[in-house]
Coordinates of C-alpha atoms and ligand atoms in Angstrom, one line a residue:
M1 CA -46.0 -3.0 -55.7
I2 CA -46.6 -1.6 -52.3
E3 CA -48.0 -4.9 -51.2
R4 CA -44.9 -6.7 -52.5
I5 CA -42.6 -4.3 -50.6
N6 CA -44.7 -4.8 -47.4
G7 CA -44.2 -8.5 -47.8
L8 CA -40.4 -8.0 -48.3
L9 CA -40.3 -5.8 -45.2
E10 CA -41.9 -8.6 -43.2
E11 CA -39.5 -11.1 -44.7
I12 CA -36.4 -9.0 -43.9
K13 CA -37.6 -8.5 -40.3
N14 CA -37.8 -12.3 -39.8
S15 CA -34.6 -13.2 -41.5
T16 CA -31.7 -14.5 -39.4
A17 CA -28.0 -15.5 -40.0
A18 CA -26.3 -18.2 -38.0
N19 CA -22.9 -17.6 -39.5
A20 CA -20.9 -15.3 -41.8
D21 CA -22.0 -17.3 -44.9
E22 CA -25.7 -16.9 -44.2
L23 CA -25.2 -13.2 -43.5
E24 CA -23.4 -12.8 -46.8
A25 CA -26.3 -14.6 -48.5
L26 CA -28.7 -12.1 -47.1
R27 CA -26.6 -9.2 -48.2
L28 CA -26.5 -10.6 -51.7
K29 CA -30.2 -11.2 -51.8
Y30 CA -31.3 -7.7 -50.7
L31 CA -28.5 -5.2 -50.8
S32 CA -26.1 -6.1 -53.6
K33 CA -26.0 -4.7 -57.1
K34 CA -28.2 -7.5 -58.4
G35 CA -30.2 -7.6 -55.2
I36 CA -34.0 -7.0 -54.6
V37 CA -33.6 -3.4 -53.6
N38 CA -31.7 -2.4 -56.7
D39 CA -34.2 -4.4 -58.8
L40 CA -37.1 -2.5 -57.3
M41 CA -35.3 0.8 -58.0
A42 CA -35.0 -0.3 -61.7
Q43 CA -38.7 -1.0 -61.8
F44 CA -39.4 2.4 -60.3
R45 CA -39.3 4.0 -63.7
E46 CA -42.4 2.2 -64.8
V47 CA -44.5 3.2 -61.8
P48 CA -47.4 5.5 -62.8
A49 CA -46.6 9.1 -61.9
E50 CA -49.4 9.5 -59.3
Q51 CA -47.9 6.5 -57.3
K52 CA -44.3 7.5 -57.7
R53 CA -44.1 9.4 -54.4
E54 CA -45.7 6.7 -52.3
V55 CA -43.6 3.9 -53.9
G56 CA -40.4 5.9 -53.7
V57 CA -40.9 6.4 -50.0
K58 CA -41.6 2.6 -49.6
I59 CA -38.6 1.5 -51.5
N60 CA -36.4 3.8 -49.4
E61 CA -38.0 2.3 -46.3
L62 CA -37.2 -1.2 -47.5
K63 CA -33.6 -0.2 -48.3
N64 CA -33.0 1.3 -44.9
A65 CA -34.7 -1.6 -43.1
A66 CA -32.6 -4.1 -45.1
Q67 CA -29.4 -2.2 -44.2
E68 CA -30.3 -1.8 -40.6
H69 CA -31.3 -5.4 -40.2
F70 CA -28.1 -6.5 -41.9
N71 CA -26.0 -4.3 -39.5
S72 CA -27.6 -5.7 -36.4
L73 CA -27.2 -9.3 -37.5
K74 CA -23.6 -8.6 -38.3
E75 CA -23.1 -7.2 -34.8
L76 CA -24.8 -10.1 -33.2
L77 CA -22.5 -12.5 -35.0
A78 CA -19.4 -10.6 -33.9
N79 CA -20.5 -10.6 -30.3
K80 CA -21.2 -14.4 -30.5
E81 CA -17.6 -14.9 -31.8
E82 CA -16.1 -12.8 -29.0
E83 CA -18.0 -14.7 -26.4
Q84 CA -16.6 -17.9 -27.8
C85 CA -13.0 -16.7 -27.3
E86 CA -13.5 -15.4 -23.8
I87 CA -10.5 -16.1 -21.4
D88 CA -10.6 -19.7 -20.1
L89 CA -9.1 -19.5 -16.7
T90 CA -8.9 -23.3 -16.4
R91 CA -6.5 -23.6 -19.3
P92 CA -2.9 -24.3 -18.3
S93 CA -0.6 -21.4 -19.0
S94 CA 2.2 -21.4 -21.5
P95 CA 5.4 -22.6 -19.8
T96 CA 7.6 -19.9 -18.3
V97 CA 11.2 -20.1 -19.6
L98 CA 13.5 -20.3 -16.5
G99 CA 17.1 -19.3 -16.6
T100 CA 19.7 -21.7 -15.3
R101 CA 22.4 -21.2 -12.8
H102 CA 25.9 -20.9 -14.2
P103 CA 28.0 -24.1 -13.8
L104 CA 30.7 -22.2 -11.9
S105 CA 28.0 -20.9 -9.5
I106 CA 26.6 -24.4 -9.0
V107 CA 30.0 -25.8 -8.2
R108 CA 31.0 -22.8 -6.0
N109 CA 27.8 -23.2 -4.0
E110 CA 28.5 -26.9 -3.6
I111 CA 32.1 -26.3 -2.3
V112 CA 30.8 -23.5 0.0
D113 CA 28.1 -25.8 1.4
I114 CA 30.7 -28.5 2.2
F115 CA 33.0 -26.1 4.1
A116 CA 30.1 -24.3 5.8
R117 CA 29.1 -27.6 7.3
L118 CA 32.7 -27.8 8.7
G119 CA 32.3 -24.4 10.4
F120 CA 34.0 -22.2 7.8
S121 CA 32.4 -18.8 7.1
I122 CA 32.7 -16.7 4.0
A123 CA 35.1 -13.8 3.8
N124 CA 35.1 -11.3 1.0
G125 CA 38.1 -9.4 -0.4
V126 CA 38.4 -7.0 -3.3
E127 CA 39.3 -7.7 -6.9
V128 CA 41.2 -4.4 -7.4
E129 CA 43.9 -4.9 -4.7
D130 CA 47.2 -3.5 -3.7
D131 CA 50.6 -5.2 -3.9
W132 CA 50.7 -5.6 -0.2
H133 CA 47.7 -7.9 0.1
V134 CA 48.4 -9.9 -3.0
F135 CA 52.1 -10.3 -2.7
S136 CA 54.1 -8.7 0.1
S137 CA 52.0 -9.8 3.0
M138 CA 51.9 -13.3 1.4
N139 CA 55.7 -13.5 1.7
F140 CA 56.5 -13.1 -2.0
A141 CA 60.1 -11.9 -2.4
E142 CA 60.5 -8.5 -4.0
D143 CA 61.8 -10.2 -7.2
H144 CA 59.4 -13.1 -7.4
P145 CA 58.5 -13.7 -11.0
A146 CA 54.7 -13.7 -10.2
R147 CA 55.0 -9.9 -9.8
D148 CA 56.2 -9.7 -13.3
M149 CA 54.1 -7.8 -15.9
Q150 CA 53.4 -11.1 -17.6
D151 CA 51.1 -12.4 -14.9
T152 CA 49.7 -9.3 -13.2
F153 CA 47.4 -6.7 -14.5
F154 CA 48.4 -3.3 -13.2
V155 CA 45.9 -0.5 -12.8
E156 CA 47.7 2.1 -14.9
A157 CA 47.7 5.2 -12.7
H158 CA 48.9 3.3 -9.6
P159 CA 51.8 0.9 -10.0
D160 CA 50.8 -0.4 -6.6
I161 CA 47.2 -1.1 -7.5
I162 CA 46.6 -4.4 -9.3
L163 CA 43.9 -6.9 -10.2
R164 CA 44.4 -9.7 -7.7
T165 CA 46.0 -12.7 -9.2
H166 CA 44.8 -15.1 -6.5
T167 CA 42.3 -15.2 -3.6
S168 CA 45.1 -15.7 -1.1
S169 CA 45.0 -11.9 -0.8
V170 CA 41.8 -12.4 1.3
Q171 CA 44.0 -14.2 3.9
S172 CA 45.9 -11.1 4.8
R173 CA 42.7 -8.9 4.6
V174 CA 41.1 -11.2 7.2
M175 CA 44.2 -11.7 9.5
E176 CA 44.9 -8.0 9.6
T177 CA 41.5 -7.3 11.0
S178 CA 40.8 -10.3 13.3
Q179 CA 42.5 -12.6 15.7
P180 CA 42.3 -16.4 15.8
P181 CA 40.4 -18.6 15.8
I182 CA 39.9 -17.8 12.1
R183 CA 38.1 -20.2 9.9
I184 CA 37.2 -18.7 6.6
I185 CA 36.7 -19.5 2.9
A186 CA 36.9 -16.9 0.2
P187 CA 35.5 -17.6 -3.2
G188 CA 36.0 -15.0 -5.9
R189 CA 37.3 -14.0 -9.3
V190 CA 41.0 -13.5 -10.0
Y191 CA 42.9 -12.1 -13.0
R192 CA 46.1 -13.0 -14.8
N193 CA 47.6 -11.6 -17.9
E194 CA 47.3 -14.8 -20.0
A195 CA 46.5 -15.3 -23.7
I196 CA 43.0 -16.7 -23.9
S197 CA 42.8 -20.3 -25.2
Y198 CA 40.8 -23.4 -24.4
R199 CA 43.1 -24.0 -21.3
A200 CA 43.8 -20.5 -20.0
H201 CA 41.9 -17.3 -19.5
C202 CA 42.7 -13.8 -18.3
F203 CA 40.1 -14.2 -15.5
F204 CA 39.0 -17.3 -13.6
H205 CA 37.7 -18.2 -10.1
Q206 CA 39.3 -19.5 -7.0
L207 CA 38.3 -20.5 -3.5
E208 CA 40.7 -19.9 -0.7
G209 CA 40.5 -21.5 2.7
L210 CA 42.3 -20.4 5.9
Y211 CA 42.2 -21.8 9.4
V212 CA 44.4 -20.3 12.2
D213 CA 44.2 -21.3 15.8
K214 CA 46.3 -22.9 18.6
N215 CA 47.8 -26.2 17.7
V216 CA 46.6 -26.4 14.1
S217 CA 48.6 -29.2 12.4
F218 CA 49.1 -30.7 8.9
T219 CA 46.9 -33.6 10.1
D220 CA 44.0 -31.3 10.5
L221 CA 44.5 -29.9 7.0
K222 CA 44.7 -33.4 5.5
Q223 CA 41.6 -34.6 7.2
V224 CA 39.5 -31.6 6.1
L225 CA 40.7 -31.9 2.5
L226 CA 39.9 -35.7 2.5
L227 CA 36.4 -35.0 3.7
F228 CA 36.0 -32.2 1.1
A229 CA 37.2 -34.5 -1.7
Q230 CA 34.9 -37.3 -0.7
E231 CA 31.9 -35.0 -0.3
M232 CA 32.6 -33.4 -3.7
F233 CA 33.6 -36.4 -5.8
G234 CA 32.2 -39.4 -3.9
K235 CA 32.9 -41.6 -0.9
D236 CA 35.5 -43.8 -2.6
T237 CA 37.7 -40.8 -3.6
K238 CA 41.3 -41.0 -2.4
I239 CA 43.7 -38.1 -1.9
R240 CA 47.4 -37.8 -2.3
L241 CA 49.6 -34.9 -1.2
R242 CA 52.8 -34.1 -3.1
P243 CA 55.4 -31.7 -1.7
S244 CA 55.4 -28.4 -3.5
Y245 CA 56.3 -24.7 -3.0
F246 CA 54.3 -21.6 -2.4
P247 CA 55.8 -18.5 -0.8
F248 CA 53.0 -18.3 1.8
T249 CA 53.0 -21.8 3.1
E250 CA 55.7 -24.0 4.7
P251 CA 55.5 -26.9 4.2
S252 CA 53.5 -26.7 1.0
A253 CA 51.8 -29.4 -1.0
E254 CA 49.7 -30.0 -4.0
M255 CA 46.7 -32.3 -3.6
D256 CA 45.6 -34.9 -6.2
I257 CA 42.4 -37.0 -6.0
S258 CA 42.0 -40.5 -7.5
C259 CA 40.7 -39.9 -11.0
N260 CA 37.0 -39.5 -10.8
I261 CA 36.5 -40.6 -14.4
C262 CA 38.2 -44.0 -14.3
G263 CA 38.2 -44.5 -10.5
G264 CA 42.0 -44.5 -10.4
K265 CA 42.6 -47.3 -12.9
G266 CA 44.1 -44.9 -15.5
C267 CA 42.5 -43.2 -18.5
P268 CA 43.3 -40.5 -21.0
F269 CA 41.8 -37.9 -18.7
C270 CA 44.3 -38.6 -15.9
K271 CA 47.0 -39.4 -18.5
N272 CA 47.0 -42.9 -17.2
T273 CA 48.3 -41.9 -13.8
G274 CA 45.1 -42.6 -12.0
W275 CA 45.4 -39.1 -10.2
V276 CA 44.3 -35.6 -11.0
E277 CA 45.5 -32.4 -9.3
I278 CA 42.9 -30.3 -7.6
L279 CA 44.5 -27.8 -5.2
G280 CA 47.5 -26.2 -3.5
C281 CA 47.8 -26.1 0.3
G282 CA 50.1 -26.0 3.2
M283 CA 50.8 -24.7 6.7
V284 CA 50.6 -20.9 6.8
D285 CA 54.2 -19.6 6.8
P286 CA 55.0 -18.0 10.2
N287 CA 56.3 -15.0 8.3
V288 CA 52.8 -14.5 6.9
L289 CA 51.2 -14.7 10.3
E290 CA 53.7 -12.1 11.7
L291 CA 53.3 -9.8 8.7
C292 CA 49.5 -9.8 9.3
G293 CA 49.8 -9.2 13.0
I294 CA 49.3 -12.7 14.4
D295 CA 51.7 -14.2 16.9
S296 CA 53.3 -17.2 15.2
K297 CA 54.6 -18.6 18.5
E298 CA 51.1 -18.9 19.8
Y299 CA 49.2 -19.7 16.7
S300 CA 49.6 -21.9 13.6
G301 CA 47.3 -22.4 10.6
Y302 CA 46.7 -24.1 7.3
A303 CA 45.6 -22.7 4.0
F304 CA 44.4 -24.1 0.7
G305 CA 43.4 -22.7 -2.6
M306 CA 41.6 -24.3 -5.6
G307 CA 40.4 -23.2 -9.0
I308 CA 36.7 -23.4 -9.4
E309 CA 37.0 -24.0 -13.1
R310 CA 39.3 -26.9 -12.4
I311 CA 36.8 -28.5 -10.0
T312 CA 33.9 -27.9 -12.5
N313 CA 35.9 -29.5 -15.3
L314 CA 36.5 -32.6 -13.2
K315 CA 32.8 -32.8 -12.4
Y316 CA 31.4 -32.0 -15.8
Q317 CA 34.3 -32.5 -18.2
V318 CA 34.1 -29.1 -19.8
K319 CA 36.9 -29.2 -22.4
D320 CA 37.1 -25.5 -23.3
L321 CA 37.5 -22.9 -20.5
R322 CA 36.2 -20.2 -22.8
L323 CA 32.7 -21.7 -22.6
F324 CA 32.5 -20.4 -19.0
S325 CA 32.5 -16.8 -20.1
E326 CA 30.7 -16.8 -23.4
N327 CA 27.2 -17.1 -22.0
D328 CA 26.0 -19.4 -24.8
V329 CA 22.6 -20.5 -23.6
R330 CA 23.1 -23.9 -25.4
F331 CA 26.0 -24.5 -23.0
L332 CA 24.3 -23.1 -19.9
K333 CA 21.1 -25.1 -20.5
L334 CA 23.2 -28.3 -20.2
F335 CA 23.3 -27.6 -16.4
E336 CA 19.5 -27.2 -16.0
S337 CA 19.2 -30.4 -14.0
A338 CA 22.1 -29.5 -11.7
N339 CA 20.5 -26.3 -10.5
Ligands
DAH401 N1 47.3 -18.9 -4.4 C1 47.7 -20.2 -5.1 C2 47.5 -20.0 -6.6 O1 46.9 -19.1 -7.0 C3 46.9 -21.3 -4.6 C4 47.2 -21.7 -3.2 C5 48.2 -22.6 -3.0 C6 46.5 -21.1 -2.2 C7 48.5 -23.0 -1.7 C8 46.8 -21.5 -0.9 C9 47.8 -22.5 -0.6 O2 46.1 -21.0 0.2 O3 48.1 -22.8 0.6 O4 48.0 -20.8 -7.4

């Protein structure tokens, strides 16, 4: 029996396992319930008494040797597996998910770029404004309906403090603190107390323009706006100015561009007129210049204001204004390529 165990010891020492299946086969052969070690233990009863001690020690030696060898083979296999899944630095990484610029930001940046090339710089105002900058300095009569609760959000504790209803308030902020030549644009958010629907929102975005200098004429205004329209909507774009009324400009006009969907032929988008309205403009009313501390005998100026949502709708045909403020990534992702 001793000899047999010695043979088994040798056998165990030389056994190998190339994979988990082979390792399991070894375990079954030597260490399982029906394995060789247990089998020897069962035979131990028949060993003559005088050999019991020696055989007992030998069986134990075999059991320990089998267990140890099994353990070391198991570790070897685990290390091998780990080696195989070491980091491969040459593999391409998983793609990084990039955010997209908001369509209103894309269009605002585009408008700003066009006017920056014409020498306009950006002026900033404030969204929580006072009545003076939004209305009084802009030549709104005391009883003008735009001051009505319907349109204006009042900041409760101060009847004089309101959320600006247009970016024209930046005109007076700039004119009060600087003298001509003034050539600014002011993009920003404005607020009006409107019920939210697909075509109206309680906040939206505008971009204001103001140019004040000596001898500024309506021709200058028209030329700058034509250039803007063609840069924004394409070289073949035509413009048309219709007389209008704003308290802060005299004369005032609304500007249409030839419909950029049908090229002016007439389609449902332009209600078959071939024209779509894009902004309000005019010569700065001398009253406004005076109210803001600029000599209206020496200087004249023009101003214009446009809705950024409106321009974005014309460019991208977004049918529901609410999409702009819902942050639905499915909508925002549509503008990935325009970034
Ligand atoms: N403030 C006007 C509005 O919110 C837009 C506007 C019209 C601005 C004519 C101007 C302008 O500067 O000259 O509807």
